[in-house]
Amino acid sequence: MELKKGMGIMAGTPMEEKYPQAGLAPEEVAAKQKEFGANQQPALPTAFWRLVLNGLWGPLPWLLEAAIILEFFLGKGLQATFILLLLVFSAVDGAVQKKRSMKALGGLHADLRTQSRVKRGDQWENMPADGLVPGDIVHVQLGDVIPADGTVLIGGLSADQAALTGESAPVAKAVDDPVYAAATVVSGDAIVQVTKTGTNSSYGKTAELLTHATAPGRLEKLLFGIVRLLVILDVALVIVLTVTALLRGTSIMSLLPFLVILFIATIPVAMPSSFTVANSVEASRLAKKKILVSGLTGIQEAASLDVLLVDKTGTLTQDRTALAAVSALQPASYNEDAVLTLAAAACDPQGRSSIERAIREGAAKKGTVLTPTSFTPFDPAKKYSAATVTWQAHDHQVQLGSPTILMQAAQVPDNLRAELAKLTATGARVVAIAVDGVIVGLIAIADPIKPDVPALIKRLHTRGVQVIMLTGDTRATAQAVAQQVGLQGAIGTPAEMDQAPRDYAGFANVLPADKFRLVQDLQKAGAVVGMLGDGVNDAPALKQADVGIAVTTATDIAKLAADIILTEPDLGAINDVVDSGQRVYQRMMTWIITKLTRTAQLTILLTFGYLFTGFFPISLSMIVFIVMMNDSVTLTLGTDRTYPSDRPTRWQLGDLAKIATGLTLGWLVLGFLLLWYFEYQLHLSADSTSTLLFAYLIFSAMATIYMTRTRGAFWRAVPSRTVLGVTCLNMVLTTVMGLTGFITPRAPIGPYLLVIAGVIVFAVLLDLLKQAFYRQQAA
């Protein structure tokens, strides 16, 4: 288990002497170890080669691997090698990003072994916690991490289980109460019988959810949506060609090379690499802002983020209990300073209770700290501590603890209940102090809100992102915190999650499984879900979310589950993540529209050009250059200069297909006009026509990239140097090939200049139509 190391337990303590029964015998231990296994969690894969293999497995890689096999089978070694290099590049780059984040986080996969005090047979002994089995008898006390789920047999303790359950305050555990693995003992001393270990424990089940949690995979869905559209087009063209061949008496086998080209042109070969480059560029940008990216897909999903689930304790709050208020119920006898001073005397100076520490720190700032003449530590069963204090030359009996309990044992002032309700309504944890049998004051302890949280929530709301708070605390505490941070609406419970979760400002009394379920339910309803958390209890939801974000103080397991890790306290960095997602979206939108346009343009021109002329107007060997030149540009789109939107964006393939259809029809008009002119007016040779149409396809593809990278006029949006350089290089190389006869047949300069002029004119006209489409869409 990945737990913090405990303080250890000294042998022969009085608590151990209270348990005379024998522990498990060696043969019992061996049998249970065989049945239940070790008390630990399976390590997540961290080897670089395994991370690379993960990138080569899945629907997206399978499609490209099928294309590679087909290419080699058809003898297209160059094309197959090109696809293989792109696929390997995507997998390696993803593994590098993951490994880099692990290294920066200091090796989160280290296996920290804790020691436990266990009774085996008649002897108490120290042994590694991973050797525990159900039925073992364990002694835990102050500072120890509870090594497994169990039940208290003797004694009592207070456990900080915030990382597991999200409860901000320690929970008292008495005889017969359950305790949970990974919780920390902050006070008390108990003998515990182990009930569940390893993956069966509460901690283990939470960790095990990580192996099953996964986001829906919108990239894969988008990819297959693109392929589906292109396949429909291909099938229609194949039918047309086949019918024509039968009518003309042409051999179907002569069309086989063209059918292969259709298939290869349909597969979005460069898409995974393009996404990887775009995400990697933004990951580097975020790293400069102290934001680590361990899952590249989390960046692209941030563009569409519309619901952000936020853990309360340690995420919205500072996870640092502090003195919030002191109320003197009898100010004439005990003013606020006196209440605080006497309360501090009833706190254990060696204890780890956050409440006692906050009270002592508050009293120390006032400058008065009393040393009790006798002291009884907090008893989880009695729910108060007690001390005898000499104050103002008199001895006083002081009790500090639960208001409900002390109200039963001490005199209750008339104003206590009203004051208690007032302090409780703030979401603070309230303790009472009784002096000589009379309750004289109340002390409120709260976990302060992080100062940047209200501004963050307000900014996210303006961006169209709904924030929902999740906490293991009570509904009253959650409601108070929600009001402080600016979340408007009711606070629900896990039972109300399934009704209409987006109608609530947050949910209280939430367990890890509830968070995980809520993420899944919202995703099923069509939301793009982010999760911001810090504890073990957040890890499954972090892994399942489309965008999992762990704060700087998060536990190791939470950081491992997240896509994004904030290494600085500033939560405003979440807006930087959303901005990065918007930039990736803009770049990939350009890629998708361009891919749909140029593929449809190429295949339709080839098909109907063949029908009208009796030969393929572009040689199949030149199509290889077209594909490689186009893909070389798409790889650079990840570096393009873009401007984030202020609203969530969605990968709406239907809208993108409409734009692509309009551009395709426009370019086809130009293409067929050029083909008609070259073939029937100038009577050029098939080779010259092929070269000229090759230039037309390259120039129009480059123009389409410039047009689709912005919703405004393309000549007003300056691309990045890389995009500008590669597109210009492609056009220069195409011109050199076409006019010199290098690689391609030589074309006459007059018709070549006509191709360039036609592309420029149509690019301007089509861009005007594109702008009109976006204006209509926004209206």
C-alpha atoms as one frame of an Amber mdcrd trajectory, in Angstrom:
protein
   0.000   0.000   0.000   1.178   3.527  -0.600   0.847   4.954   2.875   2.789
   7.355   5.000   5.043   5.709   7.531   3.699   5.604  11.051   5.571   6.560
  14.218   5.853   2.996  15.383   4.652   1.492  18.682   6.709   0.602  21.708
   6.460  -2.932  23.029   4.818  -3.798  26.299   2.338  -0.922  26.480  -0.587
  -1.043  28.917  -3.021  -1.262  25.994  -1.384  -4.470  24.765  -1.630  -5.955
  28.223  -5.406  -5.462  28.103  -5.646  -8.035  25.298  -4.652 -11.411  26.802
  -6.057 -13.593  24.009  -3.687 -15.187  21.536  -3.295 -13.882  18.022  -3.368
 -15.956  14.844  -1.219 -19.068  14.673   1.375 -19.455  11.861  -0.707 -22.042
  10.018  -3.764 -19.746  10.145  -1.714 -16.874   8.760  -0.365 -19.023   5.918
  -3.854 -20.207   4.977  -5.274 -16.680   4.956  -2.346 -15.264   3.000  -3.009
 -17.917   0.379  -6.707 -17.021   0.336  -6.528 -13.213   0.507  -3.024 -12.429
  -0.788  -0.721  -9.669   0.400  -2.039  -6.513   2.022  -0.994  -4.272  -0.866
  -2.148  -2.863  -4.172  -0.829  -3.982  -7.582   1.632  -1.449  -8.961   0.568
   0.521 -11.994   2.726   0.023 -15.127   5.532   2.569 -15.255   8.108   0.965
 -17.561   8.673   3.134 -20.637   8.233   0.238 -23.055   4.887  -0.642 -21.471
   3.706   2.949 -21.762   4.673   2.868 -25.446   2.774  -0.399 -25.959  -0.285
   1.167 -24.343  -0.111   3.820 -27.059  -0.137   1.129 -29.740  -3.252  -0.564
 -28.386  -6.808   0.576 -28.965  -9.292   1.332 -31.758  -7.260   4.230 -33.158
  -3.923   2.369 -33.432  -5.691  -0.767 -34.717  -7.049   1.153 -37.696  -3.618
   2.470 -38.619  -1.994  -0.929 -38.070  -4.513  -2.450 -40.491  -3.571   0.215
 -43.044   0.139  -0.600 -42.608  -0.465  -4.317 -43.211  -2.541  -3.605 -46.317
   0.085  -1.236 -47.690   2.866  -3.790 -47.284   0.635  -6.483 -48.817   0.091
  -4.285 -51.874   3.806  -3.530 -52.167   3.475   0.112 -51.034   6.493   0.011
 -48.701   7.125   3.763 -48.674   3.550   4.610 -47.724   3.448   1.848 -45.102
   6.696   3.070 -43.549   5.341   6.620 -43.410   2.189   5.479 -41.550   4.272
   3.304 -39.199   6.555   6.208 -38.303   3.568   8.426 -37.498   2.005   5.723
 -35.330   5.212   5.060 -33.394   5.777   8.795 -32.986   2.355   9.183 -31.323
   2.959   6.274 -28.941   6.490   7.331 -27.974   5.581  10.976 -27.482   2.655
  10.029 -25.246   4.928   7.749 -23.195   7.551  10.503 -22.887   4.960  12.939
 -21.533   3.700  10.377 -19.007   7.208   9.449 -17.884   8.210  13.095 -17.624
   5.297  13.838 -15.298   6.129  10.825 -13.117   9.740  11.941 -12.811   8.733
  15.487 -11.967   6.432  14.222  -9.246   9.317  12.473  -7.560   8.582   8.846
  -8.323   5.044   8.440  -7.109   5.129   4.711  -7.742   7.584   4.076  -4.911
   6.339   1.362  -2.606   6.399   2.769   0.934   6.163  -0.071   3.442   4.821
   0.671   6.900   5.463  -1.256  10.087   2.580  -2.519  12.204   2.421  -3.809
  15.772   0.742  -7.247  15.471  -0.026 -10.041  17.920   0.793 -13.462  16.518
   0.289 -16.324  18.922   1.164 -15.019  22.394   3.710 -12.440  21.248   3.428
  -8.851  20.052   5.839  -8.084  17.230   6.683  -5.385  14.687   6.187  -6.514
  11.098   5.550  -5.039   7.630   1.922  -4.104   7.091   1.780  -5.979   3.793
   1.932  -9.240   5.764  -1.366  -8.636   7.569  -4.350 -10.932   7.037  -7.993
 -10.768   8.133  -8.239 -11.780  11.778  -4.919 -10.249  12.821  -4.811  -8.227
  16.039  -3.137  -4.846  15.565  -2.220  -2.094  18.035  -2.541   1.449  16.645
  -1.946   4.748  18.394  -1.075   8.396  17.846   0.614   9.034  14.482   0.061
   5.569  13.016  -1.466   4.980   9.596  -4.137   2.328   9.974  -2.823  -0.520
   7.799  -6.101  -2.289   6.962  -9.837  -2.140   7.592 -10.754  -3.364  11.039
 -12.935  -3.121  14.125 -11.974  -1.549  17.462 -11.808  -4.209  20.203 -10.331
  -2.233  23.108  -9.765   1.492  23.662 -10.685   4.370  21.370  -9.117   6.801
  18.942  -9.760   9.693  16.591  -8.901   9.071  12.940  -8.247  11.568  10.185
  -9.807   9.848   7.181 -10.219  12.936   4.993  -8.078  11.495   2.208 -10.372
   8.489   2.004 -13.851   9.843   2.787 -13.480  13.607   2.412 -14.555  14.354
   5.998 -12.630  17.428   7.092 -12.751  16.691  10.837 -11.294  13.662  12.665
 -13.806  10.928  13.414 -14.038   9.354  16.880 -13.838   5.552  16.998 -14.945
   3.592  20.053 -15.323  -0.147  20.752 -17.058  -2.004  17.878 -16.632   0.966
  15.512 -15.016   0.322  12.099 -11.666   1.851  11.143 -10.368   2.156   7.606
  -7.050   1.590   5.888  -5.027   4.744   5.100  -6.633   6.801   7.885  -4.227
   8.453  10.354  -4.627   8.205  14.133  -4.599  11.759  15.523  -5.374  10.831
  19.138  -6.129   7.807  21.249  -4.913   4.252  21.472  -6.735   1.057  20.456
  -6.500  -2.655  19.772  -8.016  -3.393  16.348  -8.955  -6.652  14.686  -8.276
  -6.662  10.948 -11.341  -7.436   8.814 -10.273  -6.596   5.234  -6.891  -6.269
   3.549  -5.437  -5.386   0.154  -7.929  -4.779  -2.632 -10.787  -5.783  -0.339
 -10.176  -2.859   2.038 -11.810   0.542   1.574  -8.518   1.938   0.342  -7.986
  -1.063  -1.909 -11.424  -0.844  -3.502 -10.861   2.837  -4.170  -7.488   2.128
  -5.768  -8.936  -0.772  -7.748 -11.475   1.553  -9.352  -8.539   3.205 -11.098
  -7.958   0.086 -13.172 -11.545   0.206 -14.461 -12.038   3.958 -14.742 -11.639
   5.471 -18.172 -13.045   8.461 -20.025 -15.381   7.832 -22.971 -12.703   8.425
 -25.660 -14.158  11.246 -27.740 -11.106  11.297 -29.980 -11.750   7.733 -31.116
 -15.437   8.501 -31.662 -14.547  11.564 -33.689 -12.034   9.627 -35.752 -14.493
   6.892 -36.640 -17.103   9.522 -37.407 -14.721  11.004 -39.973 -13.911   7.587
 -41.381 -17.612   6.725 -41.580 -18.380   9.826 -43.660 -15.493   9.122 -46.017
 -16.358   5.428 -46.317 -19.917   6.327 -47.330 -18.466   8.569 -50.021 -16.027
   5.859 -51.116 -18.736   3.220 -51.389 -20.842   5.528 -53.536 -17.879   6.220
 -55.839 -16.968   2.526 -56.069 -20.541   1.728 -57.122 -20.401   4.424 -59.802
 -17.062   3.153 -61.096 -18.145  -0.484 -61.082 -21.374   0.203 -62.973 -19.469
   2.325 -65.496 -16.813  -0.370 -65.988 -19.497  -3.005 -66.597 -21.294  -0.797
 -69.100 -18.041  -0.016 -70.937 -16.795  -3.597 -70.747 -13.724  -2.512 -68.779
 -11.978  -5.038 -66.543 -12.795  -4.561 -62.878  -9.188  -5.552 -62.002  -7.890
  -2.450 -63.796  -9.685  -0.371 -61.191  -8.013  -2.142 -58.242  -5.154   0.408
 -57.851  -7.697   3.199 -57.690  -9.754   1.351 -55.068  -6.617   0.990 -52.931
  -6.001   4.723 -53.217  -9.568   5.365 -52.072  -8.992   3.250 -48.966  -5.655
   4.842 -48.085  -6.982   8.363 -48.657  -9.880   7.630 -46.336  -7.771   6.633
 -43.319  -6.791   9.691 -41.213  -3.162   8.608 -41.073  -1.781  11.795 -39.522
  -4.612  12.408 -37.070  -3.093  10.695 -33.986   0.273  12.356 -34.561  -1.384
  15.723 -35.199  -3.280  15.493 -31.937  -0.132  14.380 -30.136   1.867  17.317
 -31.469  -0.896  19.791 -30.607  -1.236  18.421 -27.077   2.530  18.240 -26.558
   2.957  21.884 -27.549   0.357  22.865 -24.963   1.869  20.504 -22.374   5.172
  22.325 -22.764   3.416  25.666 -22.483   1.655  24.540 -19.286   4.886  23.135
 -17.838   6.384  26.626 -17.980   3.488  27.703 -15.755   4.214  24.881 -13.262
   1.312  22.742 -14.533   2.224  19.107 -15.173   0.464  17.066 -17.850   0.462
  13.292 -17.430  -2.435  12.512 -19.791  -2.325  14.387 -23.093  -5.986  13.767
 -23.911  -6.952  15.754 -20.814  -5.800  18.932 -22.572  -7.959  18.503 -25.668
 -11.010  17.563 -23.584 -10.620  20.781 -21.557 -11.868  22.743 -24.573 -15.322
  21.204 -24.162 -15.391  21.208 -20.356 -18.846  22.229 -19.139 -19.055  20.627
 -15.663 -16.285  20.754 -13.059 -16.701  18.629  -9.942 -14.641  20.001  -7.070
 -13.672  18.280  -3.843 -14.077  20.586  -0.834 -11.538  19.593   1.790  -8.002
  20.393   0.686  -9.140  21.659  -2.702 -11.527  24.543  -2.130 -10.274  24.827
   1.438  -6.731  24.999   2.771  -7.043  21.690   4.668  -5.684  23.565   7.660
  -8.016  23.989  10.596  -7.814  27.410  12.189  -9.594  29.334  14.883 -12.711
  30.882  13.337 -14.563  32.389  16.320 -14.685  32.436  20.112 -18.016  33.065
  21.821 -18.141  33.985  25.526 -21.503  32.941  26.940 -20.825  34.626  30.306
 -18.629  37.574  29.357 -18.815  39.165  32.791 -16.978  36.192  34.327 -15.197
  34.676  31.322 -14.465  36.932  28.362 -13.266  35.587  24.998  -9.594  35.624
  26.007 -10.395  33.701  29.178 -12.467  31.132  27.260  -9.633  30.572  24.776
  -6.956  30.381  27.483  -8.848  27.818  29.551  -9.762  25.783  26.481  -6.105
  25.604  25.435  -5.216  24.213  28.867  -7.569  21.286  28.169  -5.793  20.436
  24.888  -3.124  17.760  24.648   0.152  19.555  23.790   1.503  16.347  22.242
  -1.647  15.489  20.348  -2.142  15.682  16.601  -5.776  16.680  16.689  -6.241
  19.576  14.305  -8.891  21.070  16.593  -6.661  21.062  19.666  -3.757  22.414
  17.650  -5.863  25.304  16.318  -7.033  26.208  19.839  -3.511  26.100  21.280
  -2.142  28.199  18.406  -4.918  30.739  18.913  -4.215  30.965  22.640  -0.470
  31.274  22.049  -1.078  34.328  19.828  -2.869  35.937  22.782   0.274  35.388
  24.849  -1.252  33.312  27.655  -0.714  29.554  27.894  -1.541  27.712  31.118
  -0.002  24.439  32.217  -2.641  22.153  33.797  -1.928  20.461  37.107  -3.705
  17.358  35.805  -4.876  16.369  32.344  -7.087  13.645  30.832  -6.741  13.339
  27.042  -9.731  13.363  24.736 -11.659  10.128  25.025 -13.491   9.182  21.814
 -16.106   7.384  23.881 -16.758  10.325  26.230 -16.107  12.911  23.492 -14.273
  15.426  25.694 -10.949  16.063  27.395 -10.535  17.353  30.959  -7.966  19.301
  32.941  -7.406  20.935  36.322  -6.082  24.458  35.879  -4.923  27.151  38.279
  -6.276  30.424  36.994  -6.640  33.731  38.868  -5.355  32.071  42.061  -8.052
  29.362  42.031  -8.182  25.782  40.777 -10.788  25.106  38.099 -12.114  21.931
  36.474 -12.184  22.427  32.727 -13.834  20.190  30.122 -13.491  20.645  26.351
 -15.452  18.690  23.795 -18.758  18.020  22.071 -21.436  20.645  22.870 -24.119
  17.942  22.810 -22.290  15.808  25.395 -21.342  18.692  27.697 -24.891  20.029
  27.603 -25.933  16.762  29.251 -23.317  16.979  32.002 -23.044  20.716  32.721
 -25.217  23.750  33.350 -26.502  25.275  30.122 -26.722  29.092  29.775 -29.863
  30.496  28.165 -27.962  31.912  25.180 -26.037  28.707  24.337 -28.405  27.153
  21.794 -28.853  30.337  19.772 -25.101  30.954  19.708 -24.420  27.314  18.809
 -26.865  27.477  15.887 -25.247  30.698  14.685 -21.729  29.237  14.665 -22.816
  25.903  13.170 -24.538  27.710  10.312 -21.139  29.011   9.169 -20.010  25.458
   8.471 -17.490  25.520  11.296 -16.896  22.665  13.741 -17.916  23.877  17.190
 -16.607  22.685  20.577 -17.818  23.760  23.991 -15.846  24.563  27.148 -17.241
  23.985  30.612 -15.617  25.430  33.736 -16.595  24.039  37.124 -19.717  22.418
  35.706 -20.977  25.409  33.680 -20.630  25.882  29.937 -18.931  29.259  29.563
 -18.070  29.428  25.907 -18.057  28.020  22.404 -15.124  27.840  20.002 -15.572
  27.524  16.234 -12.872  25.799  14.195 -12.967  26.043  10.414 -10.959  25.053
   7.384 -10.337  28.418   5.656 -11.345  28.859   2.029  -8.424  29.308  -0.354
  -8.322  33.008  -1.225  -8.388  32.508  -4.998 -11.385  30.141  -5.048 -14.277
  32.662  -5.342 -12.582  34.409  -8.287 -11.893  31.069  -9.976 -15.511  29.926
  -9.690 -16.781  33.261 -10.971 -14.440  33.080 -13.965 -15.431  29.502 -14.768
 -19.101  30.453 -14.640 -18.499  33.220 -17.178 -16.849  30.605 -19.418 -19.932
  28.407 -19.273 -18.452  25.848 -16.880 -20.760  24.718 -14.069 -18.974  24.019
 -10.772 -20.402  21.366  -8.421 -18.849  20.863  -4.984 -18.447  17.391  -3.468
 -17.678  16.691   0.187 -17.875  14.005   2.832 -18.984  16.631   5.362 -22.535
  17.339   6.448 -25.057  19.219   4.337 -24.960  22.230   6.699 -21.180  22.524
   6.396 -21.332  22.106   2.630 -24.043  24.759   2.294 -22.000  27.265   4.297
 -18.875  26.668   2.230 -20.857  26.890  -1.028 -22.131  30.332  -0.063 -18.612
  31.496   0.802 -17.168  30.481  -2.561 -20.071  31.767  -4.654 -21.941  28.565
  -5.509 -25.659  29.230  -5.687 -28.212  26.486  -5.187 -29.158  23.635  -2.906
 -26.829  21.002  -1.487 -27.938  17.456  -2.210 -27.055  14.026  -0.870 -25.869
  10.905  -2.728 -29.475   9.678  -2.837 -30.390  12.749  -4.901 -27.520  12.471
  -7.377 -29.449  10.370  -9.890 -32.374  12.806 -10.173 -30.974  16.000 -11.682
 -27.384  16.468 -10.540 -26.871  19.702 -12.461 -29.650  21.365 -10.433 -27.465
  21.306  -7.311 -24.561  23.477  -6.173 -22.977  20.487  -4.501 -23.431  17.201
  -2.672 -22.648  16.296   0.945 -21.941  12.992   2.716 -20.289  11.766  -0.477
 -18.169   8.598  -0.643 -15.536   7.766  -3.324 -17.946   5.464  -5.168 -20.515
   8.297  -5.246 -18.048  10.657  -6.934 -17.124   7.992  -9.454 -20.780   7.286
 -10.200 -21.610  10.977 -10.578 -18.850  11.434 -13.158 -20.167   8.470 -15.146
 -23.790   9.672 -14.959 -22.878  13.152 -16.172 -20.840  11.693 -19.033 -23.745
   9.482 -20.057 -25.926  12.604 -20.123 -23.529  14.184 -22.614 -21.496  16.426
 -20.310 -17.741  16.825 -20.590 -16.702  16.397 -16.973 -13.696  17.708 -15.085
 -12.715  16.602 -11.587 -10.584  18.684  -9.225  -9.403  16.839  -6.143  -6.606
  15.913  -3.783  -7.357  12.735  -1.847  -7.467   8.985  -2.242 -11.232   9.336
  -2.241 -11.009  11.509  -5.377  -8.747   9.168  -7.364 -11.408   7.037  -9.142
 -13.340  10.137 -10.190 -10.113  11.820 -11.323  -9.314   8.839 -13.531 -12.836
   8.536 -14.946 -13.255  12.252 -15.653 -12.548  13.672 -19.084 -10.215  16.165
 -17.394  -8.787  15.000 -14.058  -6.934  17.748 -12.171  -4.991  17.139  -8.943
  -3.934  20.058  -6.736  -0.397  20.504  -5.457  -1.183  18.991  -2.038  -2.848
  15.896  -3.527  -1.977  12.390  -2.389   0.232  10.243  -4.586  -2.625   8.065
  -5.785  -4.680  11.141  -6.731  -1.780  12.536  -8.775  -1.331   9.205 -10.525
  -4.999   9.176 -11.495  -5.087  12.754 -12.808  -4.366  14.072 -16.315  -3.255
  17.453 -14.992  -1.260  18.126 -11.806  -1.009  21.639 -10.394   2.389  22.103
  -8.751   1.587  25.570  -7.408  -1.215  26.543  -4.980  -2.842  28.933  -7.473
  -6.101  27.344  -8.661  -6.401  29.990 -11.355  -4.149  27.693 -13.387  -7.308
  25.767 -14.284  -8.168  28.585 -16.684  -4.779  28.084 -18.327  -5.687  24.414
 -18.856  -8.999  25.388 -20.467  -7.201  27.913 -22.687  -4.775  25.206 -23.808
  -7.705  22.944 -24.636  -9.276  25.702 -26.702  -6.064  26.130 -28.680  -5.879
  22.395 -29.367  -9.515  22.452 -30.470  -8.930  25.274 -32.946  -5.906  23.520
 -34.454  -7.633  20.173 -34.756 -10.779  21.733 -36.182  -8.566  22.999 -39.002
  -7.206  19.489 -39.490 -10.637  17.832 -39.569 -12.189  20.256 -42.057  -9.104
  20.099 -44.252  -9.016  16.293 -44.120 -12.679  15.956 -45.103 -12.350  18.556
 -47.840  -9.195  17.344 -49.527 -10.136  13.647 -49.330 -13.558  14.220 -50.884
 -12.058  16.595 -53.409  -9.393  14.100 -54.478 -11.611  11.022 -54.717 -14.487
  12.750 -56.528 -12.125  14.426 -58.986 -10.427  11.107 -59.725 -13.706   9.230
 -60.094 -15.601  11.629 -62.342 -12.435  12.649 -64.161 -12.036   8.991 -65.114
 -15.663   8.804 -66.204 -15.339  11.891 -68.464 -11.872  11.288 -69.917 -11.381
   7.528 -69.750  -8.169   7.859 -67.712  -7.320   8.864 -64.153  -6.550  12.597
 -64.403  -3.865  12.301 -61.703  -1.326   9.509 -61.752  -1.552   7.205 -58.766
   2.142   7.665 -58.017   1.600  11.411 -57.614  -1.175  10.781 -55.119   1.449
   9.397 -52.744   3.174  12.804 -52.831  -0.153  14.550 -52.264  -0.869  12.466
 -49.167   2.633  12.922 -47.720   2.745  16.667 -48.398  -0.668  17.185 -46.843
   0.195  15.105 -43.784   3.470  16.967 -43.286   1.465  20.176 -42.916  -1.083
  18.665 -40.555   1.729  17.657 -38.199   2.702  21.321 -37.902  -0.826  22.509
 -37.111  -0.182  21.686 -33.471   2.144  24.676 -33.355  -0.244  27.099 -35.031
  -1.149  30.463 -33.509  -4.734  30.385 -32.189  -7.054  32.374 -29.938  -9.089
  30.600 -27.194 -12.863  30.853 -27.138 -14.628  32.009 -23.984 -17.283  29.287
 -24.169 -17.068  25.471 -24.144 -16.571  24.090 -27.626 -17.788  20.748 -28.899
 -16.475  18.394 -31.524 -19.638  18.652 -33.636 -18.760  16.564 -36.677 -22.013
  17.548 -38.377 -21.149  21.266 -38.385 -17.593  20.546 -39.489 -18.916  18.326
 -42.291 -21.157  21.161 -43.534 -18.198  23.499 -43.866 -16.129  20.763 -45.512
 -18.950  20.029 -47.971 -19.189  23.673 -49.040 -15.445  23.936 -49.518 -15.336
  20.631 -51.411 -18.055  21.696 -53.840 -16.321  25.011 -54.475 -12.936  23.428
 -55.130 -14.501  20.769 -57.354 -16.027  23.458 -59.538 -12.548  24.857 -60.079
 -11.040  21.379 -60.532 -13.489  20.284 -63.212 -13.209  23.642 -64.996  -9.437
  23.204 -65.134  -9.740  19.587 -66.274 -12.215  20.563 -69.011 -10.018  23.450
 -70.163  -6.795  21.437 -70.227  -8.370  18.389 -71.903 -10.850  19.862 -74.371
  -9.576  23.384 -75.048  -5.790  23.186 -74.778  -5.662  19.477 -75.664  -2.755
  18.902 -73.287  -1.226  15.485 -72.846  -2.396  13.258 -70.001   0.976  13.713
 -68.261   0.818  17.519 -68.374  -2.798  17.503 -67.189  -1.835  15.196 -64.310
   0.961  17.553 -63.203  -1.279  20.607 -63.397  -4.047  18.935 -61.376  -1.403
  17.759 -58.893  -0.429  21.421 -58.407  -4.100  22.402 -58.135  -4.689  19.840
 -55.361  -1.611  20.944 -53.387  -2.327  24.672 -53.707  -6.016  24.274 -52.858
  -5.154  22.099 -49.837  -2.747  24.749 -48.524  -5.374  27.447 -49.110  -7.963
  25.350 -47.244  -5.657  25.168 -44.224  -5.344  28.963 -44.137  -9.108  29.402
 -44.570 -10.217  26.928 -41.905  -7.845  28.023 -39.125  -9.980  31.085 -38.388
 -13.639  32.068 -38.509 -12.748  35.477 -39.881 -10.919  36.479 -43.050  -7.954
  34.180 -43.515  -5.632  36.978 -44.637  -6.024  38.710 -41.255  -4.919  35.750
 -39.116  -1.171  35.216 -39.173  -0.172  31.534 -38.804   2.798  30.292 -36.822
   6.199  30.342 -38.482   6.216  26.555 -38.685   2.860  26.324 -40.472   3.781
  29.181 -42.802   7.174  27.635 -43.539   5.914  24.122 -44.318   3.004  25.283
 -46.478   5.292  27.591 -48.458   7.854  24.791 -48.787   5.164  22.476 -50.191
   4.069  25.061 -52.754   7.647  25.849 -53.772   8.513  22.156 -54.078   5.354
  21.539 -56.109   6.242  24.410 -58.452   9.806  23.177 -58.908   8.537  19.656
 -59.652   5.896  20.899 -62.079   7.944  23.403 -64.064  11.259  21.494 -64.243
   9.943  17.984 -64.776  11.718  16.783 -61.618   9.883  13.608 -60.466   6.652
  14.692 -62.209   6.134  15.358 -65.937   6.861  18.961 -66.933   3.882  21.301
 -67.299   3.602  24.455 -69.473   4.117  27.660 -67.496   0.988  29.401 -68.844
  -1.533  26.810 -67.630   0.481  26.510 -64.398   0.022  30.230 -63.693  -3.667
  29.798 -64.508  -3.907  27.130 -61.786  -2.342  29.494 -59.246  -4.642  32.366
 -60.241  -7.723  30.145 -60.102  -6.831  28.889 -56.604  -6.351  32.453 -55.325
  -9.698  33.647 -56.732 -11.651  30.654 -55.418  -9.901  30.858 -52.019 -11.177
  34.427 -51.573 -14.711  33.532 -52.720 -14.923  30.412 -50.557 -13.567  32.304
 -47.558 -16.360  34.867 -47.901 -18.902  32.033 -47.939 -17.244  30.496 -44.863
 -17.517  33.783 -42.966 -21.193  34.029 -43.880 -21.778  30.477 -42.596 -20.214
  31.268 -39.218 -22.192  34.512 -38.916 -25.420  32.638 -39.582 -24.442  29.948
 -37.096 -23.774  32.537 -34.393 -27.035  34.422 -35.003
